[in-house]
Amino acid sequence: MTAPLLEIHGLSRRYGQLRALSDVSCTVRDGEILGLIGPNGSGKSTLFQCVAGVLPADAGTVLHQGSSLAPEHRKDVLFYLPDGARPWPDERVSWTLRFMEGVFGDPTGRRDRAIAALALEPLLDARLDTLSKGQLRRVLLALALVTPQPILLLDEPFDGLDLRQVRDVMDVLRAEARAGRTLFLSIHQLGDAARVCDRLVLLSGGKVVGEGTLDELRARAGVQQGALEEVFLALT
Amino acid sequence: MRSPDRAWLLRKELHELTASRAFWLLLLATGALVAHAFSDSLEVYAQASGAGGGAAALAQGLNPLDGIIVPTLGAYDLVATLLLPFVVIRLFAIEKQTGALPIVLQLPGRFSDVIVAKAIALLIGWMAAGMAGALAIVVWRAGGGHVHAAELWTVALGHLLRGFLTIGIGAAAAAISASAASAAILALAFTIGTWAVDYIAAGRGGVFARFAEYTPEAALRVFERGELRAGTVTVLLLLGFAGLVAATIWMREGVAVPRRARAALIALLVLGIAAAGADQWRWSHDTSEDRRNSFAAGDERVLRAIRQPLTVTAYLAAEDPRLADLERGVLAKLRRTMPDVRVVYAASERSEIFAAPGNHYGEVWYELGGRREMLRSTTEPIVLEVIYKLAGVPAPAASDAPAYPGYPLATTVPGAGLPFFAAWFIIVCVAWWLIRRPRSRRPAAS
């Protein structure tokens, strides 16, 4: 049996007296869309930051294909797109995408595909600080899609998008997964998570309270036919 | 993962720099300050040269280095102190402020590449600001003014290094602080701290005086005297580099704070030791046309041949003007010339100026080869005579090298002042518009 693509073991993180993550463990399988769900303040962003190595964990390890992955090497295999970032406000969309393409060295036309998939053509000459929240979200997703890492950690990828855009972005993400990329998404809208994710990790109070497919979680929660909301409420 | 194309990092930082209004305002303010300094110095120089109809100064006293170059480019000291830190902080803090630091931390290659790209972009920006000074010198030359290239480049190098030091300080302040405002306060506090060190050193001497040699103002004065001193250049480079190293270490937020603090302390300690070592590097070149930092060629030849150590013990307080005369007119030149010179500042307390007679105050002792001689004079020929006597060598024949002629210019330069600033203002505004001009397409509604 092959090792999971990414294994997270016992990650813990405190902010002073506040325990943001407590012994968090979960696995990310190759080519899947894994959803990280939980209420506000449950530690989703902290977990992503620790896994990406941009925030030090107090304890815990991350394994890549069975081998320990030091924080400074995590960027070699995964790219984390933070929530709430408004990068380089004075730059234009086209320049920002070109920069990411140039700095990561993209010979395969990922930038053009991202522009087409996320319908960014009309925004290319706009400065980032003139974009609406939804427009900026699509541009940030495009930045992530331009990167070459096999695993993407996207923090709230649907935040700020309208219904149609959410559906379109889900299609884009599914296509990305089909193309061989593994996606780990932090989503606070449970309905969205249920629609796009293959498996789910439920986080509450900095602890994992469940991991698996919706059916597995239903079984664990003892809910026969309920939606993810009911499963989540039963487990937390 | 592959190494990043570093040219892209530099292009991004140049983009960010030119996107910043602070940078363009710095350019405009620089133009105004240089224009004001240039106009003032031109007027004074012309009057001293007899333009006002009054008595002209002696031609030998009319030196473009002191009269035009130093005061005109002196505007950059003000810019480096009060304006440049804000531009530096903006460029180093932008990712922290906008939440984009995690993205930058995940770019391929080393994070230090990002910091180096920011520093290079800022140096390019600083050199662009230097074009205002270059324009002033061109106007001066066009009006018939004299320029000695070596001393001009020396002063320009001093301002370039001054800018690099500010970049280092601003980078460290931006990295350590949670916000740009806090970083600005920190950078300003550092500057005020160096002024305090200067002030204390002027009154106390000793360790403070040694330390104060490398405050930005004091270090700049070395270049403004037309002296290219290896120790000063190296220490300024190391101090600026120390700021960049501190920023590199501290902005890697994926590393635990105690580990970052330990790494920063070790790096600063190593660089501090290197700076202390560089302070001992005595190589220096006098680039001034009037050789103000050197003895006459014949004297230098004889002094260089004296291999025994010379010990000078000065019973003069730090704020005593006689010590300043001795330092500038004799000791600095001796350090540049003789292979082994040791200076003991025996009266470091200011109260000794008012001490009772009999405590040696005012005496300067010269010791060489086991023989000692005391002088109260700080005049170069008298001191040299004593050194030759102690060394048992004959004084060289009087130099027949031509004396510095001086370069009076009694006419004011047309085109200086307001037109100068207007030209700079237009150049900067046009460049700003060309770089940041709006594109035709507008963002579609989300």
XYZ file of C-alpha atoms in Angstrom:
682
model
C 0.000 0.000 0.000
C 1.398 3.378 -0.987
C 1.759 6.135 1.599
C -0.690 9.043 1.444
C 0.522 12.090 -0.419
C 0.606 14.175 2.742
C 0.258 13.072 6.367
C -0.215 15.577 9.154
C 0.665 14.208 12.571
C -0.024 15.827 15.923
C 0.152 19.472 14.877
C -0.305 21.835 17.803
C -0.111 25.584 18.010
C -0.768 28.061 20.792
C -1.250 31.828 20.679
C -0.306 32.709 24.234
C -2.869 30.968 26.422
C -5.153 30.184 23.487
C -4.745 26.692 22.060
C -5.472 27.168 18.348
C -4.556 23.628 17.265
C -4.440 20.610 19.477
C -2.806 17.421 18.236
C -4.285 17.685 14.741
C -3.760 14.699 12.461
C -5.181 13.950 9.024
C -4.122 12.638 5.632
C -4.297 14.073 2.136
C -4.558 11.548 -0.692
C -3.139 11.949 -4.141
C -5.472 13.706 -6.592
C -8.359 14.262 -4.187
C -10.180 17.411 -3.166
C -10.075 17.410 0.604
C -12.217 19.904 2.475
C -11.290 21.382 5.832
C -14.484 22.546 7.473
C -15.238 24.134 10.777
C -16.759 27.220 12.342
C -14.963 30.542 12.553
C -12.061 30.332 14.983
C -11.803 26.556 14.748
C -8.178 26.797 13.580
C -8.561 26.191 9.832
C -6.251 29.026 8.721
C -3.749 28.268 11.478
C -3.627 24.639 10.362
C -2.986 25.660 6.758
C -0.282 28.125 7.801
C 1.466 25.514 9.929
C 1.246 22.882 7.199
C 2.613 25.368 4.645
C 5.496 26.260 6.966
C 4.711 29.978 7.095
C 3.782 29.759 10.778
C 5.793 27.656 13.217
C 3.950 24.794 14.882
C 4.670 24.056 18.524
C 4.605 20.333 17.820
C 3.832 17.886 15.066
C 5.191 16.680 11.771
C 4.201 16.674 8.133
C 5.113 13.707 5.940
C 5.212 13.776 2.164
C 4.866 10.319 0.604
C 6.004 8.845 3.875
C 9.068 11.079 4.350
C 9.311 13.855 6.873
C 8.979 17.261 5.231
C 10.777 20.079 7.057
C 8.924 23.416 7.144
C 11.501 25.098 4.887
C 10.934 22.446 2.190
C 7.155 22.417 2.227
C 6.970 25.073 -0.475
C 8.619 22.545 -2.776
C 5.496 20.371 -2.799
C 2.622 22.623 -1.778
C 1.426 26.155 -2.263
C -0.758 27.864 0.305
C -3.061 30.683 -0.745
C -3.973 32.715 2.346
C -7.413 34.129 2.982
C -7.701 37.900 3.257
C -4.512 38.736 1.350
C -4.643 41.828 -0.850
C -1.188 41.575 -2.391
C 0.598 44.321 -4.324
C -2.346 46.719 -4.507
C -0.729 49.050 -7.053
C 0.091 46.345 -9.561
C -2.058 45.317 -12.495
C -3.597 41.871 -12.758
C -1.673 41.028 -15.921
C 1.656 41.987 -14.351
C 0.951 40.023 -11.163
C 0.139 36.868 -13.115
C 3.166 37.393 -15.344
C 5.345 37.788 -12.278
C 4.113 34.521 -10.753
C 4.582 32.784 -14.081
C 8.076 34.230 -14.451
C 9.285 33.582 -10.934
C 7.990 30.005 -10.867
C 9.045 29.393 -14.457
C 5.985 28.155 -16.278
C 6.670 26.684 -19.706
C 3.290 24.991 -19.943
C 0.961 27.929 -20.309
C -0.660 27.632 -16.888
C -1.178 31.391 -16.787
C -3.190 31.474 -19.992
C -5.293 28.538 -18.833
C -5.951 30.194 -15.475
C -6.984 33.453 -17.179
C -9.389 31.584 -19.440
C -10.772 29.307 -16.726
C -11.443 32.138 -14.281
C -12.639 34.602 -16.941
C -9.994 37.179 -16.034
C -9.487 38.648 -19.497
C -11.541 41.815 -18.780
C -9.575 42.418 -15.552
C -6.047 42.132 -16.876
C -5.370 45.867 -17.050
C -7.009 46.652 -13.715
C -4.966 47.412 -10.630
C -5.467 44.987 -7.787
C -6.661 47.697 -5.411
C -9.528 48.559 -7.768
C -10.954 45.028 -7.786
C -14.043 43.960 -5.910
C -13.761 41.192 -3.351
C -14.999 38.567 -5.799
C -12.740 39.770 -8.600
C -9.746 39.743 -6.286
C -10.624 36.227 -5.138
C -10.578 35.004 -8.730
C -7.233 36.692 -9.356
C -5.767 35.100 -6.226
C -7.043 31.698 -7.343
C -5.358 32.301 -10.678
C -2.083 33.071 -8.853
C -2.374 29.721 -7.104
C -3.160 27.905 -10.333
C -0.057 29.400 -11.986
C 2.200 27.779 -9.367
C 3.628 24.332 -10.205
C 3.368 22.591 -6.804
C 1.376 19.318 -6.838
C -0.634 20.262 -3.740
C -2.668 23.441 -3.314
C -3.903 24.665 0.058
C -6.634 27.198 -0.649
C -8.050 29.109 2.304
C -11.710 30.012 1.657
C -11.574 29.827 -2.153
C -15.266 30.706 -2.550
C -15.353 33.649 -0.164
C -16.759 36.731 -1.906
C -17.967 34.862 -4.985
C -21.594 34.850 -6.113
C -23.545 31.676 -6.751
C -22.635 31.379 -10.410
C -18.978 32.139 -9.754
C -18.854 29.553 -6.966
C -20.158 26.968 -9.394
C -17.659 28.006 -12.071
C -14.734 27.962 -9.653
C -15.776 24.518 -8.442
C -15.597 23.320 -12.039
C -12.138 24.842 -12.364
C -10.953 23.137 -9.183
C -12.397 19.786 -10.229
C -10.601 20.119 -13.580
C -7.393 20.905 -11.725
C -7.823 17.765 -9.604
C -8.555 15.690 -12.687
C -5.325 17.004 -14.182
C -3.462 15.446 -11.263
C -3.288 18.172 -8.680
C -4.307 17.596 -5.089
C -6.435 20.254 -3.443
C -6.915 20.888 0.251
C -9.608 23.532 0.696
C -10.622 25.383 3.811
C -14.336 26.145 3.498
C -16.725 27.542 6.055
C -19.821 27.157 3.843
C -20.733 23.531 4.472
C -22.972 23.333 1.418
C -20.128 24.339 -0.852
C -17.824 21.866 0.846
C -20.259 18.999 0.375
C -20.601 19.806 -3.334
C -16.960 20.010 -4.272
C -14.962 17.855 -1.857
C -14.215 14.143 -2.140
C -13.468 13.855 1.567
C -13.759 16.142 4.543
C -11.865 16.959 7.729
C -14.018 18.464 10.472
C -12.212 20.829 12.781
C -13.720 22.219 15.951
C -11.943 24.052 18.745
C -8.579 23.252 17.187
C -9.260 19.476 17.173
C -10.183 17.056 14.400
C -13.630 15.670 15.179
C -14.020 13.647 12.019
C -12.375 12.715 8.734
C -13.764 10.847 5.748
C -16.298 10.927 2.958
C -19.734 12.341 3.654
C -21.114 8.819 4.000
C -18.372 7.837 6.424
C -19.017 10.946 8.472
C -22.752 10.261 8.442
C -22.100 6.792 9.742
C -19.807 8.099 12.429
C -22.341 10.738 13.469
C -25.203 8.243 13.355
C -27.095 10.376 10.858
C -28.606 8.257 8.081
C -29.530 10.700 5.324
C -28.668 14.106 6.701
C -26.784 16.893 4.958
C -23.292 17.890 5.993
C -24.736 20.555 8.313
C -26.493 17.914 10.368
C -23.421 15.690 10.410
C -21.276 18.599 11.523
C -23.684 19.568 14.285
C -23.858 15.964 15.449
C -20.098 15.643 15.631
C -19.311 18.994 17.251
C 12.108 23.219 -6.723
C 13.996 25.183 -9.337
C 15.777 28.410 -8.468
C 13.774 31.492 -9.240
C 14.647 33.817 -12.043
C 16.139 36.556 -9.853
C 15.557 39.121 -12.585
C 11.822 38.650 -11.976
C 12.251 39.392 -8.302
C 14.131 42.586 -9.141
C 11.549 43.577 -11.750
C 8.794 43.079 -9.208
C 10.537 45.244 -6.612
C 11.232 47.963 -9.177
C 7.556 47.806 -10.098
C 6.582 48.110 -6.455
C 8.991 50.994 -5.938
C 7.725 52.978 -8.882
C 4.150 52.189 -7.876
C 4.755 53.947 -4.569
C 3.703 57.589 -4.352
C 6.238 58.011 -1.557
C 9.050 57.348 -4.020
C 7.869 59.978 -6.487
C 7.340 62.486 -3.703
C 10.872 61.751 -2.529
C 12.142 62.548 -6.028
C 10.209 65.818 -6.107
C 11.356 66.823 -2.622
C 14.931 65.905 -3.509
C 14.781 68.216 -6.500
C 13.525 71.076 -4.343
C 16.175 70.534 -1.657
C 19.036 70.162 -4.139
C 17.858 73.231 -6.072
C 17.726 75.282 -2.883
C 21.144 74.094 -1.691
C 22.666 74.610 -5.133
C 21.269 78.125 -5.535
C 22.442 79.144 -2.072
C 25.929 77.768 -2.518
C 26.235 79.344 -5.964
C 25.320 82.723 -4.579
C 27.767 82.498 -1.683
C 30.523 81.190 -3.961
C 29.993 83.986 -6.451
C 30.043 86.599 -3.697
C 33.217 85.120 -2.192
C 34.707 85.269 -5.679
C 33.979 89.009 -5.847
C 30.677 89.045 -7.725
C 29.131 91.468 -5.276
C 31.747 94.074 -5.944
C 33.311 93.641 -2.523
C 36.704 92.195 -1.696
C 37.121 88.653 -3.016
C 38.511 85.875 -0.875
C 41.956 84.518 -1.640
C 41.722 82.336 -4.734
C 43.330 79.392 -2.860
C 40.415 79.446 -0.462
C 37.821 79.041 -3.196
C 37.381 75.334 -3.481
C 34.390 73.892 -5.379
C 34.417 70.845 -3.088
C 33.605 72.942 -0.030
C 31.766 75.687 -1.852
C 29.479 73.812 -4.227
C 29.702 70.004 -4.173
C 29.400 69.325 -0.443
C 26.585 71.832 0.251
C 24.649 70.876 -2.881
C 24.875 67.141 -2.332
C 24.374 67.749 1.383
C 20.661 67.855 0.556
C 20.885 64.071 0.201
C 21.837 63.722 3.853
C 18.518 65.320 4.751
C 16.658 63.142 2.258
C 18.379 59.983 3.536
C 17.504 60.911 7.101
C 13.916 62.085 6.770
C 12.426 60.800 3.501
C 14.202 57.696 2.283
C 13.310 55.622 5.388
C 9.608 55.894 4.505
C 10.191 54.629 0.969
C 12.332 51.786 2.315
C 9.785 50.836 4.954
C 6.969 50.884 2.424
C 8.804 48.461 0.139
C 9.814 46.099 2.923
C 6.508 46.229 4.803
C 4.070 46.070 1.893
C 3.705 42.287 1.954
C 3.260 42.214 5.721
C 0.628 44.931 5.518
C -1.346 43.353 2.700
C -1.194 39.792 4.011
C 0.928 38.721 1.055
C 3.983 37.729 3.085
C 2.979 34.018 3.083
C 2.928 34.140 -0.725
C 6.368 35.763 -0.863
C 7.744 33.271 1.664
C 6.662 30.481 -0.683
C 8.384 31.841 -3.774
C 11.062 29.491 -5.067
C 14.643 29.906 -3.913
C 15.925 31.595 -0.800
C 14.025 34.340 0.959
C 17.255 36.354 1.048
C 16.906 36.702 -2.744
C 13.716 38.686 -2.153
C 15.455 40.952 0.365
C 18.440 41.474 -1.953
C 16.067 42.347 -4.811
C 14.339 44.928 -2.609
C 17.675 46.438 -1.574
C 18.915 46.624 -5.171
C 15.661 48.232 -6.320
C 15.977 50.823 -3.561
C 19.608 51.520 -4.454
C 18.550 52.062 -8.066
C 15.838 54.412 -6.797
C 18.375 56.229 -4.636
C 20.662 56.646 -7.642
C 17.713 57.971 -9.636
C 17.259 60.589 -6.913
C 20.975 61.295 -7.315
C 20.265 62.544 -10.838
C 19.077 65.835 -9.320
C 22.553 66.348 -7.856
C 24.130 65.302 -11.148
C 21.983 67.860 -12.923
C 23.206 70.558 -10.521
C 26.831 69.639 -11.210
C 26.166 69.715 -14.966
C 24.686 73.208 -14.591
C 27.729 74.254 -12.527
C 30.111 72.921 -15.174
C 28.108 74.511 -17.979
C 28.473 77.855 -16.229
C 32.241 77.554 -16.143
C 32.589 75.992 -12.705
C 35.469 73.639 -11.938
C 35.015 70.041 -10.811
C 37.721 67.653 -9.684
C 36.222 64.306 -10.678
C 37.881 62.187 -7.965
C 36.592 64.289 -5.096
C 33.124 64.527 -6.677
C 32.930 60.724 -6.976
C 34.155 60.347 -3.413
C 31.335 62.537 -2.070
C 28.853 60.734 -4.334
C 30.066 57.377 -2.987
C 29.572 58.678 0.549
C 25.945 59.518 -0.204
C 25.420 56.175 -1.941
C 26.685 54.351 1.145
C 24.622 56.658 3.360
C 21.584 55.564 1.340
C 22.573 51.906 1.685
C 22.825 52.327 5.446
C 19.339 53.867 5.511
C 18.056 50.932 3.448
C 19.507 48.520 5.990
C 18.042 50.416 8.931
C 14.628 50.755 7.260
C 14.584 47.068 6.308
C 15.340 45.977 9.849
C 12.753 48.383 11.271
C 10.085 47.166 8.832
C 10.857 43.533 9.598
C 10.736 43.923 13.358
C 7.683 46.196 13.549
C 4.079 45.101 13.256
C 3.095 48.131 11.172
C 4.713 50.662 8.863
C 3.992 53.440 11.367
C 5.864 51.601 14.121
C 8.723 50.949 11.711
C 8.930 54.665 10.885
C 9.092 55.514 14.583
C 11.810 52.902 15.090
C 13.885 54.208 12.167
C 13.511 57.770 13.422
C 14.506 56.694 16.931
C 17.648 55.113 15.490
C 18.531 58.350 13.693
C 17.961 60.419 16.811
C 20.065 57.896 18.710
C 22.984 58.455 16.348
C 22.621 62.203 16.840
C 22.793 61.627 20.582
C 25.952 59.541 20.145
C 27.450 62.365 18.045
C 26.547 64.890 20.711
C 27.939 62.850 23.582
C 31.086 62.009 21.641
C 31.734 65.688 20.959
C 31.927 66.285 24.696
C 33.383 63.078 26.034
C 35.668 61.504 23.458
C 37.007 58.043 24.291
C 34.879 55.041 23.350
C 31.967 57.265 22.364
C 34.170 59.131 19.889
C 35.313 55.847 18.368
C 31.737 54.668 18.064
C 30.597 58.033 16.738
C 32.996 57.831 13.802
C 30.450 55.557 12.152
C 27.255 57.464 12.771
C 25.826 58.360 9.349
C 26.723 62.039 9.691
C 30.274 61.434 10.914
C 30.971 58.789 8.280
C 29.692 61.102 5.563
C 32.071 63.840 6.706
C 35.034 61.584 5.822
C 33.890 61.457 2.197
C 33.057 65.159 2.204
C 36.679 65.864 3.124
C 37.693 64.049 -0.056
C 39.001 61.005 1.740
C 38.315 57.487 0.564
C 38.897 55.415 3.684
C 38.674 51.630 3.369
C 37.612 51.201 7.000
C 34.719 53.669 6.690
C 33.502 52.191 3.403
C 33.621 48.662 4.813
C 31.943 49.512 8.115
C 29.108 51.353 6.340
C 28.633 48.393 4.003
C 28.638 45.980 6.946
C 26.129 48.071 8.924
C 23.766 48.295 5.967
C 24.239 44.591 5.331
C 23.522 43.856 9.000
C 20.121 45.538 8.636
C 19.318 43.428 5.576
C 20.434 40.240 7.328
C 18.266 41.098 10.332
C 15.305 41.688 8.002
C 15.912 38.394 6.184
C 15.978 36.457 9.420
C 13.068 38.205 11.093
C 10.619 38.155 8.188
C 10.786 34.361 7.884
C 7.710 33.962 9.999
C 7.659 30.203 9.576
C 10.586 29.990 11.980
C 9.871 30.139 15.716
C 10.640 33.476 17.376
C 13.381 32.171 19.718
C 15.194 30.587 16.774
C 14.922 33.784 14.748
C 16.140 35.847 17.691
C 19.112 33.536 18.205
C 20.023 33.605 14.499
C 19.699 37.407 14.364
C 21.878 37.868 17.446
C 24.583 35.557 16.112
C 24.542 37.261 12.698
C 24.714 40.728 14.232
C 27.511 39.627 16.547
C 29.536 38.247 13.638
C 28.954 41.384 11.573
C 29.776 43.554 14.590
C 33.098 41.756 15.010
C 33.759 42.138 11.274
C 32.978 45.874 11.543
C 35.346 46.204 14.505
C 38.011 44.495 12.399
C 37.297 46.753 9.423
C 37.750 49.747 11.715
C 41.419 48.758 11.969
C 41.825 48.772 8.185
C 43.817 51.920 7.678
C 44.103 52.118 3.903
C 42.948 55.513 2.736
C 43.241 57.551 -0.405
C 43.186 61.314 -0.523
C 41.029 62.271 -3.498
C 40.878 65.973 -2.698
C 42.502 68.213 -5.264
C 44.104 70.380 -2.585
C 45.495 67.281 -0.779
C 43.887 68.423 2.468
C 44.183 64.962 3.970
C 47.853 64.542 3.182
C 51.228 65.960 4.128
C 53.469 67.288 1.385
C 54.872 64.485 -0.790
C 58.387 64.873 0.653
C 57.101 64.664 4.226
C 55.036 61.590 3.413
C 58.088 59.849 1.957
C 60.127 60.459 5.103
C 57.295 59.600 7.500
C 56.566 56.323 5.697
C 60.178 55.302 6.134
C 59.968 55.644 9.936
C 59.216 52.067 11.053
C 59.231 52.665 14.824
C 55.854 53.166 16.510
C 54.854 56.735 17.305
C 52.777 57.328 20.431
C 50.951 60.621 20.759
C 49.470 61.477 24.156
C 47.101 64.427 24.023
C 45.990 66.112 27.241
C 43.103 67.878 25.532
C 39.390 67.466 26.236
C 37.148 66.218 23.444
C 35.368 69.541 22.965
C 38.593 71.581 23.047
C 39.017 73.177 19.588
C 42.757 72.571 19.800
C 42.095 68.837 19.778
C 39.887 69.237 16.691
C 42.741 71.156 15.011
C 45.265 68.537 16.025
C 43.009 65.719 14.866
C 42.212 67.198 11.475
C 45.545 68.886 10.739
C 47.998 66.312 12.105
C 46.712 63.076 13.610
C 44.438 62.063 10.725
C 47.293 62.614 8.283
C 49.768 60.753 10.495
C 47.421 57.750 10.684
C 47.201 57.713 6.902
C 50.963 58.008 6.457
C 52.954 56.347 9.224
C 52.823 52.569 9.578
C 52.366 52.527 13.356
C 50.666 55.424 15.145
C 48.994 55.153 18.540
C 47.050 58.057 19.983
C 46.183 58.293 23.681
C 43.493 60.782 24.646
C 44.617 61.357 28.186
C 42.111 64.065 29.113
C 38.703 62.743 28.295
C 36.765 64.708 30.913
C 35.530 68.130 29.886
C 36.131 69.490 33.390
C 39.857 69.286 32.774
C 39.716 72.416 30.654
C 39.121 74.275 33.879
C 41.513 72.229 36.013
C 44.329 73.802 37.936
C 47.689 74.215 36.176
C 50.113 71.362 36.652
C 47.923 68.499 35.519
C 49.436 68.534 31.998
C 46.284 69.913 30.401
C 47.038 71.334 26.950
C 50.179 69.260 26.500
C 50.673 66.875 23.611
C 53.468 64.343 24.048
C 55.174 62.619 21.123
C 57.125 59.445 21.863
C 59.219 57.607 19.309
C 62.159 55.257 19.735
C 62.224 55.741 23.511
C 62.489 59.522 23.244
C 59.741 61.957 24.224
C 58.979 65.538 23.394
C 56.142 67.786 24.505
C 54.364 70.386 22.384
C 51.458 72.713 22.974
C 51.219 73.674 19.337
C 48.899 71.821 17.008
C 50.436 73.281 13.857
C 51.556 70.779 11.235
C 55.107 72.022 10.472
C 56.003 72.274 14.170
C 54.728 68.790 14.933
C 56.539 67.304 11.943
C 59.756 68.990 13.031
C 59.490 67.284 16.436
C 58.766 63.881 14.866
C 61.771 64.159 12.569
C 63.902 65.135 15.575
C 62.673 62.157 17.610
C 63.261 59.808 14.679
C 66.659 61.251 14.005
C 65.934 61.868 10.347
C 66.469 65.067 8.410
C 63.455 67.071 7.371
C 62.798 66.859 3.640
C 63.444 69.815 1.405
C 60.513 72.158 0.977
C 58.151 70.900 -1.685
C 58.229 72.619 -5.031
C 54.869 71.136 -6.037
C 52.493 73.818 -7.284
C 50.140 75.122 -4.621
C 46.401 74.619 -4.972
C 45.314 77.448 -7.292
C 41.682 77.811 -6.172
C 38.799 78.273 -8.589
C 36.968 81.554 -8.129
C 33.829 82.004 -10.213
C 32.414 85.471 -9.881
C 29.429 85.003 -12.144
C 26.200 83.316 -11.198
C 25.240 80.393 -13.397
C 22.268 81.062 -15.637
C 19.620 78.367 -15.488
C 20.207 77.532 -11.845
C 17.646 77.844 -9.073
C 14.025 77.957 -10.094
C 14.461 76.807 -13.711
C 16.571 73.952 -12.396
C 13.789 72.829 -10.105
C 11.181 73.331 -12.812
C 13.154 71.068 -15.158
C 13.475 68.387 -12.480
C 9.799 68.694 -11.549
C 8.744 68.174 -15.162
C 11.124 65.214 -15.644
C 9.816 63.488 -12.503
C 6.150 64.134 -13.250
C 6.446 62.916 -16.847
C 8.293 59.774 -15.713
C 5.639 59.191 -13.025
C 2.829 59.539 -15.561
C 4.541 57.309 -18.125
C 5.044 54.550 -15.593
C 1.703 54.738 -13.814
C -0.555 56.021 -16.600
C -4.010 54.460 -16.606
C -4.780 51.890 -19.278
C -7.762 52.186 -21.554
C -9.580 49.085 -20.345
C -11.522 49.255 -17.115
C -12.391 46.324 -14.857
C -15.680 44.700 -15.573
C -18.234 44.488 -12.815
C -17.928 41.384 -10.705
